[in-house]
Structures are given as structure tokens and as C-alpha cells.
Short mmCIF file of C-alpha atoms and ligand atoms in Angstrom, two decimals:
data_model
loop_
_atom_site.label_atom_id
_atom_site.label_comp_id
_atom_site.label_asym_id
_atom_site.label_seq_id
_atom_site.Cartn_x
_atom_site.Cartn_y
_atom_site.Cartn_z
CA MET A 266 -0.07 0.41 -0.10
CA ALA A 267 0.79 3.55 -0.72
CA ALA A 268 1.58 5.38 1.66
CA ILE A 269 0.51 8.68 0.23
CA THR A 270 -2.92 8.58 -1.73
CA ILE A 271 -3.63 11.66 -4.23
CA ALA A 272 -6.87 13.24 -3.68
CA PRO A 273 -9.41 14.39 -6.53
CA ASN A 274 -8.74 18.08 -6.06
CA ASP A 275 -4.55 17.50 -5.49
CA VAL A 276 -2.63 18.88 -8.44
CA LEU A 277 1.24 18.07 -9.92
CA ILE A 278 2.94 21.40 -11.08
CA VAL A 279 5.59 19.90 -13.96
CA VAL A 280 7.63 21.98 -13.82
CA ASP A 281 9.84 23.41 -16.76
CA MET A 282 10.94 20.32 -19.00
CA GLN A 283 12.13 21.62 -21.80
CA TYR A 284 14.71 21.17 -23.73
CA ASP A 285 17.18 23.38 -22.59
CA PHE A 286 17.16 22.08 -19.64
CA LEU A 287 17.42 18.49 -21.59
CA PRO A 288 20.81 16.86 -22.01
CA GLY A 289 21.74 18.18 -25.17
CA GLY A 290 20.19 21.86 -24.24
CA SER A 291 22.16 25.39 -23.25
CA LEU A 292 21.77 24.87 -19.87
CA ALA A 293 21.37 21.21 -18.97
CA VAL A 294 20.81 19.73 -16.01
CA ALA A 295 22.50 16.33 -15.47
CA ASP A 296 20.60 12.94 -15.46
CA GLY A 297 17.30 15.37 -16.54
CA ASP A 298 15.84 12.98 -18.98
CA ALA A 299 15.61 10.26 -17.00
CA ILE A 300 12.83 11.82 -15.02
CA VAL A 301 10.84 12.01 -17.82
CA PRO A 302 9.06 8.45 -17.23
CA LEU A 303 8.47 8.54 -14.11
CA ILE A 304 7.04 11.79 -14.13
CA ASN A 305 4.73 11.08 -17.12
CA ASN A 306 4.56 7.93 -14.19
CA LEU A 307 3.12 9.97 -11.67
CA ALA A 308 1.24 12.14 -13.69
CA ARG A 309 -1.48 9.18 -14.44
CA ARG A 310 -2.19 10.01 -10.97
CA PHE A 311 -3.38 12.95 -10.68
CA SER A 312 -7.13 14.54 -12.24
CA HIS A 313 -5.42 17.71 -12.31
CA VAL A 314 -2.23 18.40 -14.19
CA VAL A 315 -0.68 22.13 -14.64
CA LEU A 316 2.98 22.41 -16.88
CA THR A 317 5.59 25.04 -15.91
CA GLN A 318 7.23 26.50 -19.14
CA ASP A 319 10.71 29.51 -18.64
CA TRP A 320 9.80 32.37 -22.16
CA HIS A 321 12.14 34.58 -21.79
CA PRO A 322 12.23 36.66 -24.56
CA ALA A 323 16.25 36.82 -26.72
CA ASP A 324 17.85 39.23 -24.64
CA HIS A 325 15.96 39.25 -21.04
CA ILE A 326 18.60 39.70 -17.75
CA SER A 327 18.77 36.82 -16.62
CA PHE A 328 21.24 35.61 -19.21
CA ALA A 329 25.34 36.14 -19.12
CA SER A 330 25.37 37.91 -22.74
CA GLN A 331 22.83 40.72 -21.71
CA HIS A 332 25.58 41.68 -18.61
CA VAL A 333 29.37 42.89 -20.93
CA GLY A 334 32.14 40.81 -18.82
CA LYS A 335 29.87 38.74 -17.27
CA ALA A 336 29.85 34.75 -17.51
CA PRO A 337 27.05 31.83 -17.18
CA PHE A 338 26.73 30.70 -12.99
CA GLU A 339 28.23 34.56 -12.15
CA THR A 340 26.04 36.94 -10.01
CA VAL A 341 24.89 40.19 -10.86
CA GLU A 342 23.13 42.88 -8.09
CA LEU A 343 20.03 43.86 -10.16
CA ASP A 344 17.01 46.27 -8.56
CA TYR A 345 14.81 43.57 -6.98
CA GLY A 346 18.87 41.28 -5.87
CA ILE A 347 20.97 38.80 -6.52
CA GLN A 348 20.32 37.51 -9.96
CA VAL A 349 22.75 34.58 -11.32
CA LEU A 350 23.27 34.97 -14.79
CA TRP A 351 22.52 31.94 -17.17
CA PRO A 352 23.54 30.73 -20.55
CA ASP A 353 20.45 31.77 -23.25
CA HIS A 354 17.98 29.31 -22.35
CA CYS A 355 14.39 28.96 -23.37
CA VAL A 356 14.28 31.53 -25.55
CA TRP A 357 10.37 32.15 -26.34
CA SER A 358 9.38 30.39 -30.25
CA SER A 359 12.95 28.31 -30.33
CA HIS A 360 13.35 24.81 -30.15
CA GLY A 361 14.93 24.87 -26.33
CA ALA A 362 12.49 27.23 -25.15
CA GLU A 363 9.66 24.25 -25.79
CA ILE A 364 8.50 21.51 -23.55
CA THR A 365 9.99 17.70 -24.15
CA ALA A 366 8.11 15.68 -26.46
CA ASP A 367 8.59 12.71 -24.32
CA LEU A 368 6.43 14.28 -21.88
CA ASP A 369 3.20 12.05 -21.86
CA ILE A 370 0.41 13.68 -20.48
CA PRO A 371 -2.62 14.58 -22.58
CA HIS A 372 -4.17 15.71 -19.45
CA ALA A 373 -2.60 18.45 -18.42
CA GLN A 374 -4.80 21.48 -18.52
CA LEU A 375 -2.59 24.49 -18.43
CA VAL A 376 1.04 25.41 -19.21
CA LEU A 377 1.63 28.00 -17.69
CA ARG A 378 4.47 30.90 -19.14
CA LYS A 379 7.12 32.73 -16.91
CA GLY A 380 9.76 35.01 -17.32
CA TYR A 381 8.72 37.14 -20.44
CA ASN A 382 9.18 40.20 -19.17
CA ARG A 383 12.63 41.36 -19.87
CA ALA A 384 14.05 43.08 -16.67
CA ILE A 385 12.43 40.60 -14.45
CA ASP A 386 13.28 36.75 -14.06
CA SER A 387 10.89 33.78 -12.97
CA TYR A 388 12.15 30.85 -11.25
CA SER A 389 8.89 30.71 -9.79
CA GLY A 390 5.20 29.50 -11.07
CA PHE A 391 3.73 31.47 -8.81
CA GLN A 392 5.46 34.97 -8.44
CA GLU A 393 8.22 36.66 -10.48
CA ALA A 394 11.65 37.95 -8.38
CA ASP A 395 10.75 40.73 -8.14
CA ARG A 396 8.62 39.08 -5.50
CA GLN A 397 5.70 41.49 -6.17
CA THR A 398 4.53 39.81 -9.52
CA PRO A 399 1.98 37.52 -9.38
CA THR A 400 1.26 35.37 -12.41
CA GLY A 401 -2.56 33.99 -12.02
CA LEU A 402 -0.80 30.66 -11.15
CA THR A 403 -2.30 31.36 -7.11
CA GLY A 404 -6.02 32.51 -8.12
CA TYR A 405 -6.20 29.65 -11.22
CA LEU A 406 -5.80 27.29 -8.89
CA GLY A 407 -7.88 29.07 -5.92
CA GLU A 408 -10.75 29.37 -8.41
CA ARG A 409 -10.72 25.80 -9.78
CA ASP A 410 -10.79 24.84 -5.21
CA LEU A 411 -7.33 22.25 -6.12
CA GLY A 412 -6.15 21.23 -3.20
CA ARG A 413 -2.60 20.09 -2.23
CA VAL A 414 0.17 20.77 -4.68
CA TYR A 415 3.34 18.46 -5.65
CA VAL A 416 6.30 19.20 -7.25
CA VAL A 417 8.15 17.54 -9.94
CA GLY A 418 10.79 18.40 -12.61
CA LEU A 419 13.63 20.93 -13.99
CA ALA A 420 15.48 22.09 -11.88
CA THR A 421 15.41 21.02 -7.81
CA ASP A 422 17.16 23.86 -6.84
CA PHE A 423 15.49 26.70 -8.66
CA CYS A 424 12.20 27.03 -10.22
CA VAL A 425 11.44 23.70 -8.31
CA GLY A 426 11.96 25.21 -5.24
CA TRP A 427 10.56 28.62 -5.86
CA THR A 428 7.23 27.21 -7.34
CA ALA A 429 7.10 25.13 -3.89
CA ILE A 430 8.43 28.61 -1.72
CA ASP A 431 5.83 30.35 -2.84
CA ALA A 432 2.78 27.52 -3.23
CA ALA A 433 3.63 27.09 0.86
CA ALA A 434 3.69 30.76 0.81
CA ALA A 435 0.33 31.21 -1.17
CA GLY A 436 -1.50 29.17 1.36
CA PHE A 437 -1.24 25.30 -0.40
CA ASP A 438 0.09 22.35 1.40
CA VAL A 439 2.97 21.77 -0.84
CA THR A 440 5.17 17.92 -1.86
CA VAL A 441 8.37 17.88 -3.69
CA ILE A 442 8.61 14.86 -5.29
CA ASP A 443 12.48 13.95 -4.55
CA ASP A 444 13.57 11.85 -7.22
CA ALA A 445 11.01 13.13 -9.99
CA THR A 446 13.40 16.77 -10.02
CA ARG A 447 16.75 16.78 -10.86
CA GLY A 448 19.37 19.91 -9.69
CA ILE A 449 21.66 22.44 -11.22
CA ASP A 450 23.30 22.92 -7.94
CA THR A 451 25.58 25.73 -8.61
CA ALA A 452 27.93 27.35 -5.42
CA GLY A 453 25.61 25.33 -2.82
CA SER A 454 22.00 26.12 -4.25
CA LEU A 455 20.82 22.40 -3.70
CA ALA A 456 20.91 21.99 -0.19
CA LYS A 457 20.31 25.64 0.24
CA ALA A 458 17.28 25.38 -1.57
CA TRP A 459 16.38 21.67 0.69
CA ALA A 460 16.98 24.00 3.34
CA ALA A 461 14.88 26.56 2.32
CA MET A 462 11.80 24.32 1.06
CA ALA A 463 11.88 22.64 4.72
CA GLU A 464 11.79 26.00 6.14
CA ALA A 465 8.86 26.78 4.50
CA GLY A 466 7.27 23.56 5.39
CA VAL A 467 6.98 21.94 1.89
CA GLU A 468 7.16 18.13 2.30
CA ARG A 469 9.78 16.04 0.67
CA ILE A 470 8.54 12.63 -0.48
CA GLN A 471 10.10 9.78 -2.83
CA SER A 472 7.49 8.48 -6.13
CA GLN A 473 7.69 5.60 -4.49
CA ASP A 474 5.31 7.09 -1.72
CA ILE A 475 2.77 7.76 -3.92
CA LEU A 476 3.55 4.64 -6.99
CA ASP A 477 3.92 1.47 -4.39
C1 VGL B 1383 15.36 27.84 -14.76
C2 VGL B 1383 18.15 28.40 -13.91
C3 VGL B 1383 17.15 29.43 -14.98
C4 VGL B 1383 14.93 26.13 -13.99
C5 VGL B 1383 15.01 28.73 -14.76
O1 VGL B 1383 13.84 25.98 -14.40
O2 VGL B 1383 15.25 25.46 -13.01
N1 VGL B 1383 16.80 27.90 -13.69
N2 VGL B 1383 16.17 29.39 -15.24
ZN1 ZN B 1384 15.31 30.67 -16.73
#
């Protein structure tokens, strides 16, 4: 018997399963492709699935290419705080921005794009990095009366972590399914993200807790 039963109103948020975060992509997360079959399997247990899609203009402020003398994985101080700089990735309408065709979740109900404002990054599916600009996802889930939020996808230490923390801040019960995520882990970011998630009250489980 699985330890956890998914309720009819629970929702699975599948974060940023896009070609640029998968092997061969411009910001590839190690082993990112390994979680695709697991996510497909988990998604079958949920009546409600939301996909997020990192979606940047070509001159996005999070790209190292936009900052003279800066390299990817260095940081800059922006109006809203410290920003990690990335290789160009998930440029809207590029192949790398597409959600992998290996994701097999025909019943997904919403694809939420984020990071489309040139001057503000958005790791979280709920709120942009200025911590002020909402994406609308809180209202969407609330209006549809969707319950506990489960989070999987890429990357654990950025978009998964921030999405989970912001879901908790919005008042949802939140669980991250650890083995259905993979991290980037730059400058200790993975350990920091798990600590911040624990601090926010985010539960951490393994897929076998649901699937067994
Ligand atoms: C992500 C870095 C930059 C993610 C997105 O999906 O975790 N990470 N943009
Ligand atoms: Zn991004």
C-alpha cells in the first residue's frame, strides 16, 4: 500500500521539462531526462496537472550575454536582488523552449509561461523574482479549488524550489517528489534550496510513496 493517496483535488505541477534543460540543451541539468518516465507515471495518478514553461525574450536580463564581462553562473546585483546569470536558454519560440515531446501527459490542463518580462526573472510559477509580480497561478488554483500541490521537474534548486516555496507562501500544502526532480547545483544551491523548502514547510517525499 502506498503511503500517500492522491486526492481528487490535488494538483501536480510539472516544472520546466524543456529541451534546454535536458541533455544537449543550453542549460542542461545532469540526468534531467531520467525523470521523464517517472513524471509520466506519476501524472497518471493526478486528475489535475499544470505544466510550467520557462519563456524568455532573447535579450532577457538573466542571460550572461546581456552583461558585459560576465560569464554564466556568475551573479549580478539587480533592482530586486542578486541574480544568477545563465547561458541563453528557453528563448521564446526556439526549439530549446519547447516542452519535451517525451512528456506524455495529455490531460495536462494549463501550460503556464513565466520569465517573459525582459527585466525580471521568474523561477517560480507563482511570482516573479521581484517578489511582487504574480503570474496568476494562485488565483487559477484557488478558483478551481485545487488542493495539495505536488511539484516535480527541473531544476530542484531553482524553478522547482521557488515554485514549491511560493505555493506554500500562498497557503497551499506542498510536497516535492524528490526523485522526480534534478538539480543544477551551482555554489551550493541544491543544499540551500532543500533547507529553504524545509523552512517553508514543504514536504519531501519519494515517488515510491505514491506509486507503490
Ligand atoms: C531554471 C535557471 C534559469 C529552472 C530556469 O527551470 O530551474 N533555472 N531558468
Ligand atoms: Zn530561465
